[in-house]
Tab-separated table of N, CA and C and ligand atoms in Angstrom:
chain	number	residue	atom	x	y	z
R	1	UNK	N	-38.172	9.372	-12.559
R	1	UNK	CA	-37.177	8.746	-11.687
R	1	UNK	C	-37.255	9.342	-10.279
R	2	UNK	N	-37.274	8.469	-9.269
R	2	UNK	CA	-37.391	8.975	-7.897
R	2	UNK	C	-36.079	9.651	-7.484
R	3	UNK	N	-36.195	10.444	-6.420
R	3	UNK	CA	-34.993	11.128	-5.912
R	3	UNK	C	-33.930	10.113	-5.493
R	4	UNK	N	-34.427	9.016	-4.862
R	4	UNK	CA	-33.468	8.002	-4.386
R	4	UNK	C	-32.695	7.383	-5.551
R	5	UNK	N	-33.456	7.108	-6.654
R	5	UNK	CA	-32.805	6.511	-7.824
R	5	UNK	C	-31.809	7.488	-8.447
R	6	UNK	N	-32.226	8.750	-8.513
R	6	UNK	CA	-31.341	9.762	-9.097
R	6	UNK	C	-30.049	9.848	-8.305
R	7	UNK	N	-30.207	9.834	-6.979
R	7	UNK	CA	-29.014	9.987	-6.166
R	7	UNK	C	-28.133	8.747	-6.260
R	8	UNK	N	-28.748	7.546	-6.361
R	8	UNK	CA	-27.940	6.329	-6.520
R	8	UNK	C	-27.184	6.365	-7.848
R	9	UNK	N	-27.910	6.801	-8.897
R	9	UNK	CA	-27.292	6.860	-10.217
R	9	UNK	C	-26.128	7.859	-10.231
R	10	UNK	N	-26.358	8.972	-9.588
R	10	UNK	CA	-25.305	9.979	-9.552
R	10	UNK	C	-24.097	9.476	-8.759
R	11	UNK	N	-24.360	8.712	-7.695
R	11	UNK	CA	-23.266	8.151	-6.899
R	11	UNK	C	-22.438	7.179	-7.759
R	12	UNK	N	-23.151	6.309	-8.511
R	12	UNK	CA	-22.458	5.330	-9.361
R	12	UNK	C	-21.653	6.056	-10.439
R	13	UNK	N	-22.242	7.118	-11.023
R	13	UNK	CA	-21.517	7.859	-12.057
R	13	UNK	C	-20.247	8.498	-11.478
R	14	UNK	N	-20.362	8.979	-10.240
R	14	UNK	CA	-19.183	9.590	-9.613
R	14	UNK	C	-18.088	8.558	-9.414
R	15	UNK	N	-18.489	7.360	-8.954
R	15	UNK	CA	-17.496	6.298	-8.737
R	15	UNK	C	-16.845	5.916	-10.062
R	16	UNK	N	-17.671	5.740	-11.104
R	16	UNK	CA	-17.106	5.352	-12.406
R	16	UNK	C	-16.150	6.415	-12.926
R	17	UNK	N	-16.512	7.682	-12.741
R	17	UNK	CA	-15.639	8.762	-13.197
R	17	UNK	C	-14.318	8.725	-12.434
R	18	UNK	N	-14.412	8.459	-11.123
R	18	UNK	CA	-13.192	8.427	-10.309
R	18	UNK	C	-12.295	7.279	-10.744
R	19	UNK	N	-12.911	6.103	-11.012
R	19	UNK	CA	-12.118	4.940	-11.428
R	19	UNK	C	-11.481	5.196	-12.785
R	20	UNK	N	-12.260	5.754	-13.731
R	20	UNK	CA	-11.641	5.986	-15.038
R	20	UNK	C	-10.559	7.043	-14.953
R	21	UNK	N	-10.757	8.021	-14.073
R	21	UNK	CA	-9.720	9.039	-13.896
R	21	UNK	C	-8.452	8.426	-13.344
R	22	UNK	N	-8.631	7.528	-12.382
R	22	UNK	CA	-7.476	6.869	-11.769
R	22	UNK	C	-6.722	6.042	-12.803
R	23	UNK	N	-7.485	5.303	-13.617
R	23	UNK	CA	-6.833	4.479	-14.637
R	23	UNK	C	-6.117	5.348	-15.657
R	24	UNK	N	-6.707	6.525	-15.934
R	24	UNK	CA	-6.082	7.402	-16.925
R	24	UNK	C	-4.750	7.932	-16.429
R	25	UNK	N	-4.696	8.283	-15.139
R	25	UNK	CA	-3.431	8.847	-14.658
R	25	UNK	C	-2.496	7.783	-14.093
R	26	UNK	N	-3.017	6.598	-13.817
R	26	UNK	CA	-2.173	5.535	-13.273
R	26	UNK	C	-2.264	4.309	-14.149
R	27	UNK	N	-1.415	4.228	-15.153
R	27	UNK	CA	-1.442	3.041	-15.984
R	27	UNK	C	-1.275	1.800	-15.108
R	28	UNK	N	-1.790	0.685	-15.600
R	28	UNK	CA	-1.775	-0.556	-14.853
R	28	UNK	C	-0.391	-0.870	-14.275
R	29	UNK	N	0.636	-0.664	-15.097
R	29	UNK	CA	1.987	-0.996	-14.626
R	29	UNK	C	2.390	-0.133	-13.437
R	30	UNK	N	1.851	1.098	-13.380
R	30	UNK	CA	2.166	1.974	-12.242
R	30	UNK	C	1.555	1.420	-10.963
R	31	UNK	N	0.333	0.894	-11.092
R	31	UNK	CA	-0.326	0.323	-9.916
R	31	UNK	C	0.482	-0.873	-9.416
R	32	UNK	N	0.887	-1.721	-10.353
R	32	UNK	CA	1.677	-2.895	-9.963
R	32	UNK	C	2.989	-2.450	-9.315
R	33	UNK	N	3.588	-1.392	-9.893
R	33	UNK	CA	4.853	-0.903	-9.334
R	33	UNK	C	4.651	-0.415	-7.885
R	34	UNK	N	3.519	0.268	-7.672
R	34	UNK	CA	3.216	0.743	-6.316
R	34	UNK	C	3.075	-0.435	-5.353
R	35	UNK	N	2.296	-1.445	-5.780
R	35	UNK	CA	2.082	-2.598	-4.910
R	35	UNK	C	3.399	-3.301	-4.638
R	36	UNK	N	4.214	-3.391	-5.683
R	36	UNK	CA	5.498	-4.072	-5.517
R	36	UNK	C	6.344	-3.333	-4.475
R	37	UNK	N	6.371	-1.990	-4.547
R	37	UNK	CA	7.209	-1.242	-3.616
R	37	UNK	C	6.661	-1.350	-2.196
R	38	UNK	N	5.323	-1.379	-2.062
R	38	UNK	CA	4.745	-1.448	-0.716
R	38	UNK	C	5.061	-2.791	-0.063
R	39	UNK	N	5.048	-3.831	-0.859
R	39	UNK	CA	5.279	-5.145	-0.273
R	39	UNK	C	6.681	-5.655	-0.519
R	40	UNK	N	7.554	-4.776	-0.961
R	40	UNK	CA	8.867	-5.236	-1.390
R	40	UNK	C	9.716	-5.783	-0.253
R	41	UNK	N	10.260	-6.956	-0.469
R	41	UNK	CA	11.174	-7.521	0.515
R	41	UNK	C	12.567	-7.636	-0.083
R	42	UNK	N	12.698	-7.312	-1.377
R	42	UNK	CA	13.992	-7.469	-2.029
R	42	UNK	C	14.499	-8.868	-1.807
R	43	UNK	N	15.762	-8.978	-1.400
R	43	UNK	CA	16.296	-10.308	-1.104
R	43	UNK	C	16.771	-10.346	0.342
R	44	UNK	N	16.057	-9.667	1.216
R	44	UNK	CA	16.426	-9.611	2.627
R	44	UNK	C	16.324	-11.007	3.237
R	45	UNK	N	17.399	-11.392	3.961
R	45	UNK	CA	17.413	-12.702	4.631
R	45	UNK	C	17.035	-12.487	6.092
R	46	UNK	N	15.974	-13.125	6.507
R	46	UNK	CA	15.466	-12.896	7.867
R	46	UNK	C	15.041	-14.221	8.489
R	47	UNK	N	15.550	-14.483	9.684
R	47	UNK	CA	15.130	-15.718	10.376
R	47	UNK	C	13.678	-15.563	10.813
R	48	UNK	N	12.884	-16.592	10.547
R	48	UNK	CA	11.472	-16.471	10.931
R	48	UNK	C	11.056	-17.518	11.971
R	49	UNK	N	11.748	-18.604	12.072
R	49	UNK	CA	11.378	-19.636	13.050
R	49	UNK	C	12.433	-20.736	12.988
R	50	UNK	N	12.280	-21.715	13.884
R	50	UNK	CA	13.069	-22.938	13.791
R	50	UNK	C	12.114	-24.043	13.389
R	51	UNK	N	12.639	-25.018	12.696
R	51	UNK	CA	11.802	-26.104	12.180
R	51	UNK	C	11.008	-26.787	13.304
R	52	UNK	N	11.567	-26.780	14.534
R	52	UNK	CA	10.887	-27.432	15.661
R	52	UNK	C	9.801	-26.560	16.305
R	53	UNK	N	9.709	-25.304	15.861
R	53	UNK	CA	8.681	-24.418	16.423
R	53	UNK	C	7.290	-24.774	15.911
R	54	UNK	N	7.258	-25.550	14.853
R	54	UNK	CA	5.988	-25.730	14.142
R	54	UNK	C	5.710	-27.219	13.927
R	55	UNK	N	4.661	-27.763	14.565
R	55	UNK	CA	4.312	-29.151	14.286
R	55	UNK	C	3.732	-29.283	12.878
R	56	UNK	N	3.716	-30.494	12.315
R	56	UNK	CA	3.107	-30.673	10.989
R	56	UNK	C	1.640	-30.251	11.000
R	57	UNK	N	1.170	-29.840	9.838
R	57	UNK	CA	-0.211	-29.358	9.653
R	57	UNK	C	-0.503	-28.200	10.606
R	58	UNK	N	0.369	-27.222	10.568
R	58	UNK	CA	0.193	-26.052	11.416
R	58	UNK	C	0.779	-24.841	10.713
R	59	UNK	N	0.569	-23.698	11.302
R	59	UNK	CA	1.091	-22.486	10.671
R	59	UNK	C	1.449	-21.449	11.730
R	60	UNK	N	2.315	-20.541	11.364
R	60	UNK	CA	2.543	-19.357	12.189
R	60	UNK	C	2.556	-18.135	11.285
R	61	UNK	N	2.252	-16.991	11.902
R	61	UNK	CA	2.241	-15.726	11.160
R	61	UNK	C	3.565	-15.020	11.433
R	62	UNK	N	4.173	-14.490	10.387
R	62	UNK	CA	5.394	-13.710	10.602
R	62	UNK	C	5.348	-12.412	9.809
R	63	UNK	N	6.168	-11.474	10.250
R	63	UNK	CA	6.264	-10.153	9.615
R	63	UNK	C	7.545	-10.132	8.802
R	64	UNK	N	7.410	-9.686	7.543
R	64	UNK	CA	8.595	-9.706	6.679
R	64	UNK	C	8.479	-8.637	5.594
R	65	UNK	N	9.505	-7.850	5.358
R	65	UNK	CA	10.686	-7.736	6.203
R	65	UNK	C	10.337	-6.926	7.442
R	66	UNK	N	10.849	-7.353	8.576
R	66	UNK	CA	10.537	-6.675	9.828
R	66	UNK	C	11.391	-5.406	9.902
R	67	UNK	N	10.787	-4.326	10.409
R	67	UNK	CA	11.531	-3.056	10.444
R	67	UNK	C	11.891	-2.646	11.864
R	68	UNK	N	11.133	-3.144	12.863
R	68	UNK	CA	11.324	-2.689	14.244
R	68	UNK	C	10.425	-1.512	14.555
R	69	UNK	N	9.814	-0.921	13.531
R	69	UNK	CA	8.859	0.171	13.727
R	69	UNK	C	7.466	-0.455	13.851
R	70	UNK	N	6.832	-0.361	15.046
R	70	UNK	CA	5.564	-1.059	15.253
R	70	UNK	C	4.495	-0.678	14.231
R	71	UNK	N	4.465	0.584	13.811
R	71	UNK	CA	3.451	1.007	12.829
R	71	UNK	C	3.673	0.322	11.487
R	72	UNK	N	4.914	0.374	11.003
R	72	UNK	CA	5.227	-0.266	9.708
R	72	UNK	C	5.015	-1.769	9.792
R	73	UNK	N	5.384	-2.353	10.918
R	73	UNK	CA	5.300	-3.805	11.034
R	73	UNK	C	3.863	-4.312	11.157
R	74	UNK	N	2.938	-3.391	11.413
R	74	UNK	CA	1.516	-3.772	11.456
R	74	UNK	C	0.914	-3.892	10.060
R	75	UNK	N	1.608	-3.363	9.066
R	75	UNK	CA	1.078	-3.331	7.703
R	75	UNK	C	0.745	-4.751	7.221
R	76	UNK	N	-0.513	-4.995	6.815
R	76	UNK	CA	-0.878	-6.337	6.323
R	76	UNK	C	-0.005	-6.792	5.148
R	77	UNK	N	0.574	-5.831	4.422
R	77	UNK	CA	1.441	-6.204	3.304
R	77	UNK	C	2.754	-6.818	3.775
R	78	UNK	N	2.988	-6.777	5.081
R	78	UNK	CA	4.190	-7.422	5.641
R	78	UNK	C	3.843	-8.711	6.384
R	79	UNK	N	2.610	-9.154	6.283
R	79	UNK	CA	2.182	-10.334	7.043
R	79	UNK	C	2.150	-11.582	6.151
R	80	UNK	N	2.769	-12.636	6.652
R	80	UNK	CA	2.907	-13.879	5.888
R	80	UNK	C	2.573	-15.081	6.768
R	81	UNK	N	2.184	-16.161	6.089
R	81	UNK	CA	1.944	-17.432	6.762
R	81	UNK	C	3.102	-18.364	6.465
R	82	UNK	N	3.689	-18.930	7.520
R	82	UNK	CA	4.607	-20.054	7.344
R	82	UNK	C	3.794	-21.296	7.669
R	83	UNK	N	3.678	-22.197	6.699
R	83	UNK	CA	2.847	-23.392	6.866
R	83	UNK	C	3.745	-24.625	6.809
R	84	UNK	N	3.564	-25.508	7.798
R	84	UNK	CA	4.194	-26.828	7.683
R	84	UNK	C	3.079	-27.796	7.296
R	85	UNK	N	3.178	-28.311	6.096
R	85	UNK	CA	2.148	-29.228	5.593
R	85	UNK	C	2.231	-30.554	6.360
R	86	UNK	N	1.197	-31.387	6.271
R	86	UNK	CA	1.200	-32.650	7.025
R	86	UNK	C	2.434	-33.513	6.747
R	87	UNK	N	3.000	-33.423	5.540
R	87	UNK	CA	4.186	-34.239	5.236
R	87	UNK	C	5.492	-33.554	5.637
R	88	UNK	N	5.383	-32.382	6.299
R	88	UNK	CA	6.579	-31.688	6.775
R	88	UNK	C	7.100	-30.619	5.823
R	89	UNK	N	6.570	-30.557	4.618
R	89	UNK	CA	7.002	-29.531	3.656
R	89	UNK	C	6.668	-28.139	4.184
R	90	UNK	N	7.613	-27.236	4.011
R	90	UNK	CA	7.387	-25.854	4.444
R	90	UNK	C	6.979	-24.995	3.259
R	91	UNK	N	5.981	-24.155	3.466
R	91	UNK	CA	5.552	-23.201	2.447
R	91	UNK	C	5.287	-21.875	3.155
R	92	UNK	N	5.459	-20.779	2.452
R	92	UNK	CA	5.161	-19.473	3.059
R	92	UNK	C	4.552	-18.561	2.001
R	93	UNK	N	3.453	-17.919	2.383
R	93	UNK	CA	2.707	-17.069	1.447
R	93	UNK	C	2.317	-15.746	2.100
R	94	UNK	N	2.108	-14.752	1.257
R	94	UNK	CA	1.501	-13.507	1.717
R	94	UNK	C	0.103	-13.815	2.245
R	95	UNK	N	-0.299	-13.084	3.294
R	95	UNK	CA	-1.651	-13.268	3.834
R	95	UNK	C	-2.676	-12.405	3.094
R	96	UNK	N	-2.218	-11.559	2.186
R	96	UNK	CA	-3.136	-10.640	1.517
R	96	UNK	C	-3.825	-11.354	0.353
R	97	UNK	N	-5.128	-11.541	0.494
R	97	UNK	CA	-5.911	-12.202	-0.560
R	97	UNK	C	-5.791	-11.401	-1.856
R	98	UNK	N	-5.636	-12.099	-2.969
R	98	UNK	CA	-5.466	-11.386	-4.244
R	98	UNK	C	-6.803	-10.881	-4.797
R	99	UNK	N	-7.895	-11.165	-4.101
R	99	UNK	CA	-9.184	-10.625	-4.549
R	99	UNK	C	-9.302	-9.165	-4.110
R	100	UNK	N	-9.611	-8.941	-2.845
R	100	UNK	CA	-9.782	-7.553	-2.379
R	100	UNK	C	-9.022	-7.276	-1.082
R	101	UNK	N	-7.944	-8.058	-0.862
R	101	UNK	CA	-6.963	-7.732	0.165
R	101	UNK	C	-7.387	-8.021	1.606
R	102	UNK	N	-8.379	-8.843	1.841
R	102	UNK	CA	-8.585	-9.335	3.208
R	102	UNK	C	-7.423	-10.266	3.540
R	103	UNK	N	-7.301	-10.628	4.815
R	103	UNK	CA	-6.198	-11.503	5.213
R	103	UNK	C	-6.652	-12.960	5.275
R	104	UNK	N	-5.941	-13.795	4.579
R	104	UNK	CA	-6.252	-15.223	4.533
R	104	UNK	C	-5.594	-15.931	5.716
R	105	UNK	N	-6.023	-17.169	5.973
R	105	UNK	CA	-5.376	-17.962	7.022
R	105	UNK	C	-5.442	-19.444	6.634
R	106	UNK	N	-4.499	-20.201	7.202
R	106	UNK	CA	-4.466	-21.647	6.950
R	106	UNK	C	-5.398	-22.352	7.933
R	107	UNK	N	-6.221	-23.252	7.425
R	107	UNK	CA	-7.160	-24.010	8.256
R	107	UNK	C	-6.743	-25.477	8.255
R	108	UNK	N	-6.041	-25.908	9.323
R	108	UNK	CA	-5.516	-27.281	9.347
R	108	UNK	C	-6.598	-28.341	9.223
R	109	UNK	N	-7.778	-28.073	9.779
R	109	UNK	CA	-8.835	-29.084	9.748
R	109	UNK	C	-9.332	-29.349	8.335
R	110	UNK	N	-9.118	-28.385	7.446
R	110	UNK	CA	-9.561	-28.573	6.055
R	110	UNK	C	-8.380	-28.581	5.073
R	111	UNK	N	-7.194	-28.443	5.608
R	111	UNK	CA	-5.976	-28.472	4.790
R	111	UNK	C	-6.036	-27.451	3.653
R	112	UNK	N	-6.483	-26.255	3.947
R	112	UNK	CA	-6.560	-25.236	2.902
R	112	UNK	C	-6.395	-23.846	3.494
R	113	UNK	N	-6.091	-22.907	2.627
R	113	UNK	CA	-5.968	-21.505	3.026
R	113	UNK	C	-7.273	-20.830	2.626
R	114	UNK	N	-7.882	-20.113	3.599
R	114	UNK	CA	-9.204	-19.558	3.337
R	114	UNK	C	-9.224	-18.048	3.563
R	115	UNK	N	-10.033	-17.382	2.760
R	115	UNK	CA	-10.261	-15.954	2.962
R	115	UNK	C	-11.648	-15.784	3.596
R	116	UNK	N	-11.718	-15.046	4.713
R	116	UNK	CA	-12.998	-14.924	5.414
R	116	UNK	C	-13.982	-13.981	4.718
R	117	UNK	N	-13.507	-13.184	3.756
R	117	UNK	CA	-14.388	-12.129	3.220
R	117	UNK	C	-15.383	-12.626	2.173
R	118	UNK	N	-14.880	-13.282	1.130
R	118	UNK	CA	-15.795	-13.700	0.061
R	118	UNK	C	-15.606	-15.159	-0.307
R	119	UNK	N	-14.930	-15.897	0.563
R	119	UNK	CA	-14.889	-17.343	0.395
R	119	UNK	C	-13.843	-17.900	-0.556
R	120	UNK	N	-12.838	-17.123	-0.908
R	120	UNK	CA	-11.794	-17.715	-1.764
R	120	UNK	C	-11.012	-18.760	-0.971
R	121	UNK	N	-10.646	-19.842	-1.653
R	121	UNK	CA	-9.890	-20.923	-1.021
R	121	UNK	C	-8.659	-21.218	-1.878
R	122	UNK	N	-7.533	-21.342	-1.197
R	122	UNK	CA	-6.244	-21.550	-1.867
R	122	UNK	C	-5.651	-22.903	-1.468
R	123	UNK	N	-4.950	-23.497	-2.425
R	123	UNK	CA	-4.229	-24.745	-2.170
R	123	UNK	C	-2.927	-24.405	-1.423
R	124	UNK	N	-2.709	-24.960	-0.227
R	124	UNK	CA	-1.496	-24.608	0.529
R	124	UNK	C	-0.207	-25.143	-0.093
R	125	UNK	N	-0.320	-26.107	-1.004
R	125	UNK	CA	0.899	-26.621	-1.646
R	125	UNK	C	1.393	-25.691	-2.744
R	126	UNK	N	0.463	-24.941	-3.343
R	126	UNK	CA	0.837	-24.099	-4.489
R	126	UNK	C	0.518	-22.620	-4.292
R	127	UNK	N	-0.411	-22.330	-3.379
R	127	UNK	CA	-0.865	-20.946	-3.207
R	127	UNK	C	-1.892	-20.524	-4.243
R	128	UNK	N	-2.336	-21.449	-5.074
R	128	UNK	CA	-3.285	-21.115	-6.143
R	128	UNK	C	-4.722	-21.177	-5.610
R	129	UNK	N	-5.511	-20.132	-5.877
R	129	UNK	CA	-6.923	-20.139	-5.490
R	129	UNK	C	-7.676	-21.083	-6.413
R	130	UNK	N	-8.509	-21.954	-5.811
R	130	UNK	CA	-9.290	-22.878	-6.643
R	130	UNK	C	-10.784	-22.709	-6.426
R	131	UNK	N	-11.173	-21.792	-5.548
R	131	UNK	CA	-12.598	-21.562	-5.308
R	131	UNK	C	-12.790	-20.105	-4.906
R	132	UNK	N	-13.971	-19.563	-5.230
R	132	UNK	CA	-14.267	-18.191	-4.840
R	132	UNK	C	-13.782	-17.194	-5.878
R	133	UNK	N	-13.996	-15.904	-5.608
R	133	UNK	CA	-13.685	-14.883	-6.610
R	133	UNK	C	-12.211	-14.817	-6.995
R	134	UNK	N	-11.308	-15.122	-6.077
R	134	UNK	CA	-9.881	-15.075	-6.433
R	134	UNK	C	-9.563	-16.107	-7.515
R	135	UNK	N	-10.288	-17.247	-7.487
R	135	UNK	CA	-10.028	-18.312	-8.465
R	135	UNK	C	-10.449	-17.895	-9.871
R	136	UNK	N	-11.317	-16.898	-9.957
R	136	UNK	CA	-11.813	-16.468	-11.271
R	136	UNK	C	-10.907	-15.404	-11.902
R	137	UNK	N	-9.902	-14.970	-11.175
R	137	UNK	CA	-9.019	-13.914	-11.693
R	137	UNK	C	-7.853	-14.529	-12.460
R	138	UNK	N	-7.264	-13.749	-13.380
R	138	UNK	CA	-6.051	-14.260	-14.028
R	138	UNK	C	-4.905	-14.406	-13.026
R	139	UNK	N	-4.812	-13.483	-12.084
R	139	UNK	CA	-3.785	-13.580	-11.043
R	139	UNK	C	-4.445	-14.190	-9.817
R	140	UNK	N	-4.204	-15.466	-9.599
R	140	UNK	CA	-4.936	-16.184	-8.560
R	140	UNK	C	-4.019	-16.878	-7.564
R	141	UNK	N	-2.741	-16.535	-7.589
R	141	UNK	CA	-1.776	-17.238	-6.730
R	141	UNK	C	-1.178	-16.285	-5.704
R	142	UNK	N	-1.198	-16.698	-4.451
R	142	UNK	CA	-0.608	-15.857	-3.405
R	142	UNK	C	0.900	-15.720	-3.634
R	143	UNK	N	1.429	-14.514	-3.493
R	143	UNK	CA	2.890	-14.373	-3.564
R	143	UNK	C	3.561	-15.304	-2.553
R	144	UNK	N	4.669	-15.898	-2.982
R	144	UNK	CA	5.309	-16.922	-2.149
R	144	UNK	C	6.662	-16.439	-1.639
R	145	UNK	N	6.921	-16.744	-0.384
R	145	UNK	CA	8.216	-16.400	0.209
R	145	UNK	C	9.195	-17.520	-0.084
R	146	UNK	N	10.384	-17.125	-0.561
R	146	UNK	CA	11.442	-18.127	-0.750
R	146	UNK	C	12.049	-18.427	0.623
R	147	UNK	N	12.217	-19.711	0.904
R	147	UNK	CA	12.702	-20.132	2.225
R	147	UNK	C	14.034	-20.864	2.114
R	148	UNK	N	14.837	-20.739	3.159
R	148	UNK	CA	16.037	-21.564	3.305
R	148	UNK	C	16.059	-22.103	4.723
R	149	UNK	N	16.535	-23.333	4.881
R	149	UNK	CA	16.650	-23.931	6.220
R	149	UNK	C	18.112	-24.300	6.429
R	150	UNK	N	18.711	-23.803	7.515
R	150	UNK	CA	20.132	-24.110	7.732
R	150	UNK	C	20.304	-25.411	8.523
R	151	UNK	N	21.575	-25.720	8.832
R	151	UNK	CA	21.871	-27.010	9.472
R	151	UNK	C	21.303	-27.107	10.888
R	152	UNK	N	20.946	-25.975	11.496
R	152	UNK	CA	20.338	-25.990	12.830
R	152	UNK	C	18.817	-26.052	12.774
R	153	UNK	N	18.284	-26.088	11.581
R	153	UNK	CA	16.834	-26.099	11.438
R	153	UNK	C	16.227	-24.706	11.469
R	154	UNK	N	17.076	-23.689	11.441
R	154	UNK	CA	16.529	-22.330	11.406
R	154	UNK	C	16.001	-22.027	10.002
R	155	UNK	N	14.814	-21.453	9.976
R	155	UNK	CA	14.140	-21.169	8.710
R	155	UNK	C	14.288	-19.683	8.408
R	156	UNK	N	14.734	-19.375	7.205
R	156	UNK	CA	14.922	-17.985	6.796
R	156	UNK	C	14.032	-17.658	5.601
R	157	UNK	N	13.448	-16.458	5.644
R	157	UNK	CA	12.817	-15.890	4.455
R	157	UNK	C	13.918	-15.178	3.688
R	158	UNK	N	13.965	-15.395	2.369
R	158	UNK	CA	15.044	-14.779	1.582
R	158	UNK	C	14.503	-14.022	0.362
R	159	UNK	N	13.225	-13.704	0.371
R	159	UNK	CA	12.672	-12.939	-0.746
R	159	UNK	C	11.237	-13.368	-1.013
R	160	UNK	N	10.560	-12.597	-1.840
R	160	UNK	CA	9.167	-12.892	-2.177
R	160	UNK	C	9.034	-12.947	-3.695
R	161	UNK	N	8.330	-13.970	-4.177
R	161	UNK	CA	8.042	-14.078	-5.605
R	161	UNK	C	6.614	-13.590	-5.829
R	162	UNK	N	6.461	-12.509	-6.566
R	162	UNK	CA	5.137	-11.966	-6.838
R	162	UNK	C	4.990	-10.572	-6.272
R	163	UNK	N	3.805	-10.033	-6.442
R	163	UNK	CA	3.501	-8.686	-5.956
R	163	UNK	C	2.405	-8.824	-4.902
R	164	UNK	N	2.707	-8.373	-3.683
R	164	UNK	CA	1.743	-8.521	-2.591
R	164	UNK	C	0.424	-7.849	-2.988
R	165	UNK	N	-0.668	-8.575	-2.793
R	165	UNK	CA	-1.982	-8.036	-3.134
R	165	UNK	C	-2.350	-8.230	-4.575
R	166	UNK	N	-1.373	-8.592	-5.400
R	166	UNK	CA	-1.678	-8.750	-6.812
R	166	UNK	C	-1.390	-10.160	-7.339
R	167	UNK	N	-0.501	-10.871	-6.679
R	167	UNK	CA	-0.316	-12.272	-7.052
R	167	UNK	C	1.080	-12.651	-7.484
R	168	UNK	N	1.315	-13.944	-7.424
R	168	UNK	CA	2.620	-14.483	-7.819
R	168	UNK	C	2.835	-14.316	-9.324
R	169	UNK	N	1.727	-14.326	-10.059
R	169	UNK	CA	1.821	-14.183	-11.518
R	169	UNK	C	2.444	-12.855	-11.913
R	170	UNK	N	2.377	-11.865	-11.024
R	170	UNK	CA	2.887	-10.531	-11.356
R	170	UNK	C	4.393	-10.420	-11.133
R	171	UNK	N	5.046	-11.554	-10.837
R	171	UNK	CA	6.482	-11.519	-10.546
R	171	UNK	C	7.274	-10.859	-11.660
R	172	UNK	N	6.852	-11.059	-12.889
R	172	UNK	CA	7.659	-10.531	-14.000
R	172	UNK	C	7.163	-9.213	-14.540
R	173	UNK	N	6.122	-8.581	-13.877
R	173	UNK	CA	5.596	-7.359	-14.467
R	173	UNK	C	6.390	-6.140	-14.034
L	1	LIG	S1	-10.938	-10.499	-0.326
L	1	LIG	FE1	-10.540	-12.630	-0.259
L	1	LIG	S2	-12.202	-13.479	-1.331
L	1	LIG	FE2	-12.555	-11.361	-1.449
């Protein structure tokens, strides 16, 4: 075996040992609990826009829950898309791809939410990935923000269903 192969093999063994060690000390539920706390919005009610701020088939990015601390508010786990679908329906999702946590975005020209990293594509009506590596996972749905619209057309985020970075399916874990 060449030196290069030996060193590659040793590198892979080190990574595998680290991953198994992590799993041993951090049961799966602990990881989910961590993700939930990092992206937790509880039931905070926060105005994010007015219905007239957004034309149909468009989107805006918002921070939720906003803290006022610029460092905390930069956290991708606080970044969400508010999408107005062509028929006027409002939807809001976490921007964190459930594959490996790149940030997704809505592409009006293709009417879909896309991840630039490995090509996962999500349905903007449901948040469910239907193409790419995210679609092959059991948890394939972007966490969704619950929205309310008042009589003035002000749109409020009132909570998140799911675990940021892990998916809407993890809502009950
Ligand atoms: S991180 Fe989005 S497809 Fe891999």
